[in-house]
mmCIF file of C-alpha atoms in Angstrom:
data_model
loop_
_atom_site.group_PDB
_atom_site.id
_atom_site.type_symbol
_atom_site.label_atom_id
_atom_site.label_comp_id
_atom_site.label_asym_id
_atom_site.label_seq_id
_atom_site.Cartn_x
_atom_site.Cartn_y
_atom_site.Cartn_z
ATOM 1 C CA MET X 1 106.071 113.640 106.134
ATOM 2 C CA THR X 2 103.269 115.821 104.944
ATOM 3 C CA GLY X 3 101.892 116.226 101.468
ATOM 4 C CA GLU X 4 100.531 114.193 98.616
ATOM 5 C CA LEU X 5 101.727 111.523 96.227
ATOM 6 C CA THR X 6 100.614 110.909 92.667
ATOM 7 C CA VAL X 7 99.488 107.433 91.649
ATOM 8 C CA THR X 8 102.941 106.912 90.128
ATOM 9 C CA GLY X 9 104.674 107.887 93.389
ATOM 10 C CA LYS X 10 105.794 111.459 92.687
ATOM 11 C CA VAL X 11 105.912 113.589 95.850
ATOM 12 C CA LEU X 12 104.070 116.857 95.230
ATOM 13 C CA ARG X 13 104.970 120.332 96.478
ATOM 14 C CA ILE X 14 103.350 121.539 99.721
ATOM 15 C CA GLY X 15 102.533 124.884 101.260
ATOM 16 C CA GLY X 16 103.404 126.019 104.767
ATOM 17 C CA LEU X 17 106.720 124.209 105.194
ATOM 18 C CA ARG X 18 107.779 126.725 107.851
ATOM 19 C CA GLU X 19 104.687 126.154 109.980
ATOM 20 C CA LYS X 20 104.857 122.386 109.524
ATOM 21 C CA THR X 21 108.528 122.361 110.502
ATOM 22 C CA ILE X 22 107.792 124.345 113.663
ATOM 23 C CA ALA X 23 104.920 121.981 114.538
ATOM 24 C CA ALA X 24 107.113 118.904 113.938
ATOM 25 C CA ARG X 25 109.813 120.335 116.191
ATOM 26 C CA ARG X 26 107.309 121.126 118.943
ATOM 27 C CA ALA X 27 105.956 117.582 118.679
ATOM 28 C CA GLY X 28 109.445 116.175 119.214
ATOM 29 C CA ALA X 29 110.186 114.974 115.683
ATOM 30 C CA LYS X 30 113.849 114.416 114.893
ATOM 31 C CA MET X 31 113.482 113.972 111.145
ATOM 32 C CA ILE X 32 111.160 115.540 108.615
ATOM 33 C CA ILE X 33 110.651 114.539 105.018
ATOM 34 C CA PHE X 34 109.458 117.199 102.619
ATOM 35 C CA PRO X 35 108.989 117.389 98.846
ATOM 36 C CA ALA X 36 112.151 118.095 96.872
ATOM 37 C CA ASP X 37 110.207 120.865 95.117
ATOM 38 C CA ASN X 38 110.199 122.654 98.498
ATOM 39 C CA MET X 39 113.994 122.619 98.885
ATOM 40 C CA SER X 40 114.209 126.393 98.361
ATOM 41 C CA ASP X 41 111.692 126.872 101.192
ATOM 42 C CA TRP X 42 113.781 124.609 103.459
ATOM 43 C CA LEU X 43 116.971 126.511 102.666
ATOM 44 C CA GLU X 44 115.266 129.830 103.473
ATOM 45 C CA LEU X 45 114.209 128.689 106.963
ATOM 46 C CA PRO X 46 116.196 130.261 109.791
ATOM 47 C CA VAL X 47 118.711 127.965 111.494
ATOM 48 C CA ASN X 48 116.885 128.207 114.837
ATOM 49 C CA ILE X 49 113.759 126.644 113.269
ATOM 50 C CA LYS X 50 115.709 123.753 111.724
ATOM 51 C CA GLU X 51 117.856 123.218 114.819
ATOM 52 C CA GLY X 52 117.627 119.635 116.055
ATOM 53 C CA LEU X 53 115.818 118.468 112.916
ATOM 54 C CA GLU X 54 117.192 116.295 110.178
ATOM 55 C CA GLY X 55 115.537 117.465 106.949
ATOM 56 C CA HIS X 56 115.275 115.194 103.908
ATOM 57 C CA ALA X 57 113.931 116.123 100.498
ATOM 58 C CA ALA X 58 112.019 113.439 98.592
ATOM 59 C CA SER X 59 111.026 113.387 94.938
ATOM 60 C CA TRP X 60 109.476 109.915 94.815
ATOM 61 C CA TYR X 61 107.778 107.535 97.234
ATOM 62 C CA SER X 62 110.825 105.263 96.995
ATOM 63 C CA ASP X 63 112.885 108.093 98.566
ATOM 64 C CA VAL X 64 110.434 108.238 101.474
ATOM 65 C CA PHE X 65 110.421 104.448 101.869
ATOM 66 C CA ASP X 66 114.229 104.330 102.005
ATOM 67 C CA LEU X 67 114.294 107.012 104.713
ATOM 68 C CA VAL X 68 111.536 105.534 106.854
ATOM 69 C CA PHE X 69 112.602 101.888 106.466
ATOM 70 C CA PRO X 70 116.391 102.120 105.973
ATOM 71 C CA ASN X 71 117.139 98.426 106.472
ATOM 72 C CA THR X 72 114.175 96.988 104.595
ATOM 73 C CA SER X 73 114.191 96.020 100.942
ATOM 74 C CA THR X 74 111.123 96.496 98.785
ATOM 75 C CA GLU X 75 110.856 92.715 98.469
ATOM 76 C CA GLU X 76 110.823 92.263 102.257
ATOM 77 C CA ALA X 77 108.136 94.935 102.635
ATOM 78 C CA ASN X 78 105.988 93.348 99.929
ATOM 79 C CA ASN X 79 106.242 89.982 101.667
ATOM 80 C CA VAL X 80 105.084 91.493 104.971
ATOM 81 C CA TRP X 81 101.999 92.899 103.249
ATOM 82 C CA LYS X 82 101.306 89.610 101.464
ATOM 83 C CA ASP X 83 101.483 87.764 104.801
ATOM 84 C CA GLN X 84 99.239 90.304 106.537
ATOM 85 C CA LEU X 85 96.699 90.274 103.719
ATOM 86 C CA ALA X 86 96.635 86.470 103.758
ATOM 87 C CA LYS X 87 96.018 86.468 107.536
ATOM 88 C CA GLY X 88 93.242 89.021 107.138
ATOM 89 C CA LYS X 89 91.610 86.980 104.376
ATOM 90 C CA ALA X 90 91.796 83.829 106.506
ATOM 91 C CA LYS X 91 90.058 85.663 109.389
ATOM 92 C CA THR X 92 87.383 87.014 107.058
ATOM 93 C CA ASP X 93 86.775 83.579 105.553
ATOM 94 C CA LYS X 94 86.526 81.992 109.016
ATOM 95 C CA ALA X 95 84.103 84.668 110.242
ATOM 96 C CA SER X 96 82.010 84.184 107.107
ATOM 97 C CA GLU X 97 81.859 80.417 107.679
ATOM 98 C CA GLU X 98 80.834 80.911 111.333
ATOM 99 C CA SER X 99 78.133 83.351 110.265
ATOM 100 C CA GLU X 100 76.738 80.813 107.814
ATOM 101 C CA ASP X 101 76.701 78.164 110.543
ATOM 102 C CA ASP X 102 74.599 80.461 112.759
ATOM 103 C CA ASP X 103 71.917 80.741 110.067
#
């Protein structure tokens, strides 16, 4: 995916969808996700450019999440982040304690 998201998760329109699609194809991508506001640009692309690519339009971040992580619920993803953040905090706390011991 290329583009920007608002703080609320809206996927914003992009420029250069044709060039980005060609680059994705050359790089070996099988799926591209583009803003739903660019659907007319996608439909105007010649078939030979889209050949071998699965194009998906997204309006919101949740659309992107569902495409990228098809078998993962939001709750499962949040738990992964909570676990990772807890591990990172534990490492930081341990390093801080060791640093204090060196003083």
